[in-house]
Amino acid sequence: MPHELPKAYEPGAIETRWADYWIKEKLFSVPTPPPGETRPVFTLLLPPPNVTGRLHMGHMLNQTQMDIIVRWHRMRGFITLWLPGTDHAGIATQMMVEKQLEKEGKKRRELGREKFVERVWEWKREYGGAILDQMKRLGASVDWDREYFTMDENLSHAVREVFVRLYEEGLIYRGHYIVNWCPWHETAISDLEVKHEDVAGKLWEIRYPVVGTNEFITVATTRPETMLGDTAIAVNPRDERYTHLHGKKVLLPLMNREIPIITDELAQPEFGTGAVKVTPAHDPNDFQAGLRHKLPQIDVMDNRAHMNQNAGVYAGLDRFEARKRVLHDLREQGFLVAEKDYTVALGKCDRCGTIIEPRLSEQWFVKIQPLADRAKEAVESGEITIVPDNYRQIYLNWMNEIHDWCVSRQLWWGHRIPAWTCSNDGCKEVIVAREAPTRCAKCGGKVEQVSDVLDTWFSSGLLPFTTLGWPKKTRDQEVFYPTTLLITAYEILFFWVARMIMFGCHFMQGHEQDAAIKKSSGWGDKKNDSVPFRQVYIHALVRDAERQKMSKTKGNVIDPLEIIERFGTDATRFTLAAMAAPGTDIAFNESRTEGYRAFANKIWNAARFMFMNVDRIEPGLRAAGSHFSQVRREAAHTTAAMSIGGFQAATLEDRWILSRFNRVAADVNDALTTFRFHEAANRIYDFFWGEFCDWYLELIKPRLNSEEGADRSVAKTACANLVNLFDAALRLLHPVMPFITEEIWQAMQEGRSAVKSIALTSYPQADEKQFDLAAETEMAILQDLIVSIRNLRAELKIEPKVRVPIQVFAHEREIRSMIEANHGAVERLGNVEQITFVESTLTKLAGSRSTARFDVHVIYERKIDTVSECDRLKKELEKLDKGIGSGQRQLGNEQFLAKAPATVVENLRRQQSELALLKEKTLTKMKELGCSNGGH
Ligand SMILES: [Zn+2]
Ligand SMILES: [Zn+2]
């Protein structure tokens, strides 16, 4: 490792090199800790990206936050496991491969199940690692040795075990249910996968003749084609308009079937005619009413939502074509009463956009209530905390309204349900088993496996324990379960987070974490260890710079890889961290990223400055390896109190920077504890750039350059302090900007370090004993004085190369002594020739500033041409008067004041007072010069 940093900071070259190094060296692999381990443990499960996924800004934010928290824990001495993997993503992956086949002119069904699944595996082998490769580029410090795929043999085995156990416990059942059916995917999908959308549509009124009378009953529908499957008309028992028709029948138009008039709460007297058609096979509410009245269920469509043989002459038609024909025929036969405009709430498949058809089908369900009760309790009792807090209530509300979970999917890609049916028509026995049965246990007949697969969220809901070896009882579970934290997006709170809580609490019931580890990790008071994680952090959305949600259709999607290409991963990570206030969406603006690239550049240049000085002051020191390796040893092994090992506070600036560093360390640790990533990042930024680079480096230059004494001890101390401080600041920054910090830190070690990475050194902790209020107060005065001088120089338009004398009046003796003691810094940084202290206030002089602590006067008399200067001032005065006049007119205008936004008026007022102040100053100057004041 060369210790010379290249002249220019090129993130691309550095970042790929270190990302590869971390993986090659297996720096983040975590072997199972043996019994007796007492160090605290931090475990985090990566929300597994879909195997079809590509990195987007949401991932990038999620990954950045996880990596910051993970690196921070690791550096604080936790045994830190971040577990990566990918999800087989049933529907998404199957669709991807189906589309690929389509291009070849092939169809899934022609290929057959076995060949198709083989094709998906092929696809997975070829493309499935893409998203993890992208993660590697980001430097995610995960344990790649533990990488899993949800269809791995061991995980699939666990899925079968869970299914069978739930079935045996009576928590899984098979039933005819109305489900959301996607005719494109030809599968059931869950409520959560349906997107609802209000669209302009029609409401049709149809009249049904009452058998044996001249009367009609009129009903309204938005889906007239489903009338072909009607099995009743419902009226409300309290609705007096229909009392005389109770028990009678109507003749179903077009189908000429007689169906009963039933009384049911399904019909609302205040709504429309008060009568409704009942279609149990095509509407969830009608389905329930059908069960109450034991009505037949007539399904009139097939898998693709084409009308089937139950639809009579309409059989074979697509549902929308059938709608047209049904309406046409109803109109022609005099049954269509009206057609009205109506807003229809359409459900669409979240993945393909096809309109959902509520459809009766045979499905497998998880009986959710017992699982949900415990999952609710886990959050209510605080066994699991959810941050930000508002998501806690959202979670609980959802748990209160939960329905049984339809877990079967009519797909080929996924975990096939471990159930077999007897093909003997007279038997039809259903066998749920861990291993495939050879024949029916009841009749000895042939058995056939159910063709459905499980909802993808079924297997991902098990990951917190299946990735740790379940159903076997393993040491990994004792150590790493419950996992510590989950960082995820709101959109999968119910899909995934809730299911993990339900499954975790159920299957890990009675589990106990290793007591010593639990205690040292800070969970000693938690009574229950069945929960899958102790804490959930829900992160915000990344929006575009105009706060618009990113979407392909809007074309405003920001590709994180492109941003990384241009500004580097470190700067991109820093942007996301610096903007990530909990509960607030991020308006991603690349000008910020550009700014943080400049920040990285600033650090780079500061490092080069440090190396230059080390080489000049003590080249032997590097060769002997004493200095840096000492820093490294302390960095790696010291505990809390030693934030900056080996730092000797010799001067005011040393005491000051040491105090400031300890304060920033306190703030950053505190911010990360409560996920205030933005505060952590901004504090580090202000410290590194503002205090360290802009002030400290400037202040110590004379000491670095000092020649006094044979051993140049002053220079050596300053140099050692610089190195120690730099090392500590790099460690502080490392979790947010892992690459540049590694590059510089490694250069400081010159390859001699026994520690392989800055990621394995210790994180700076604040030592309150190092807080030095006196040094901070004094330095604040010095900074104030120097900034005042710089401002005055700018106002007086003094050439940069001209050094000027100043006068200072200090309000207190101690302040004067302090400024005297640091006169060199003031002279150098203020470009001052000589400081004279005076005994009375200096506020009345031109070119002066005053504060509560001091007055300063910059003595500068330019030889000026009085006449032309007066001319200039006069013109200046005219300009100011004009501005003041126009402002006054605007502020005097009632109409303007009534219409203008408050901020505009406020700005105008501020502008006015600024102009007035400038005018006063100009007049004073004119008076001093003896100009005739042109009428004033
Ligand atoms: Zn679909
Ligand atoms: Zn049988």
mmCIF file of C-alpha atoms in Angstrom, residues 225 228 254-255 300 306-308 311-318 321-330 333:
data_model
loop_
_atom_site.group_PDB
_atom_site.id
_atom_site.type_symbol
_atom_site.label_atom_id
_atom_site.label_comp_id
_atom_site.label_asym_id
_atom_site.label_seq_id
_atom_site.Cartn_x
_atom_site.Cartn_y
_atom_site.Cartn_z
ATOM 1 C CA GLU A 225 -71.877 -9.398 -17.216
ATOM 2 C CA LEU A 228 -75.323 -14.255 -15.652
ATOM 3 C CA LEU A 254 -81.151 -13.578 -20.572
ATOM 4 C CA MET A 255 -80.650 -16.824 -18.619
ATOM 5 C CA VAL A 300 -69.345 -17.721 -15.059
ATOM 6 C CA HIS A 306 -63.379 -15.280 -20.370
ATOM 7 C CA MET A 307 -66.995 -16.368 -19.964
ATOM 8 C CA ASN A 308 -67.311 -20.144 -19.415
ATOM 9 C CA ALA A 311 -72.603 -18.131 -19.174
ATOM 10 C CA GLY A 312 -74.799 -19.715 -21.802
ATOM 11 C CA VAL A 313 -74.590 -18.086 -25.229
ATOM 12 C CA TYR A 314 -71.906 -15.707 -23.959
ATOM 13 C CA ALA A 315 -69.430 -18.544 -23.312
ATOM 14 C CA GLY A 316 -66.015 -17.879 -24.822
ATOM 15 C CA LEU A 317 -66.284 -14.097 -24.806
ATOM 16 C CA ASP A 318 -63.810 -11.922 -22.969
ATOM 17 C CA GLU A 321 -66.904 -8.090 -24.795
ATOM 18 C CA ALA A 322 -69.531 -10.043 -22.823
ATOM 19 C CA ARG A 323 -70.478 -6.815 -21.004
ATOM 20 C CA LYS A 324 -71.264 -5.113 -24.317
ATOM 21 C CA ARG A 325 -73.317 -8.048 -25.556
ATOM 22 C CA VAL A 326 -75.210 -8.445 -22.292
ATOM 23 C CA LEU A 327 -76.103 -4.725 -22.277
ATOM 24 C CA HIS A 328 -77.150 -4.872 -25.915
ATOM 25 C CA ASP A 329 -79.425 -7.844 -25.293
ATOM 26 C CA LEU A 330 -80.898 -6.387 -22.093
ATOM 27 C CA GLN A 333 -85.415 -7.102 -24.527
#
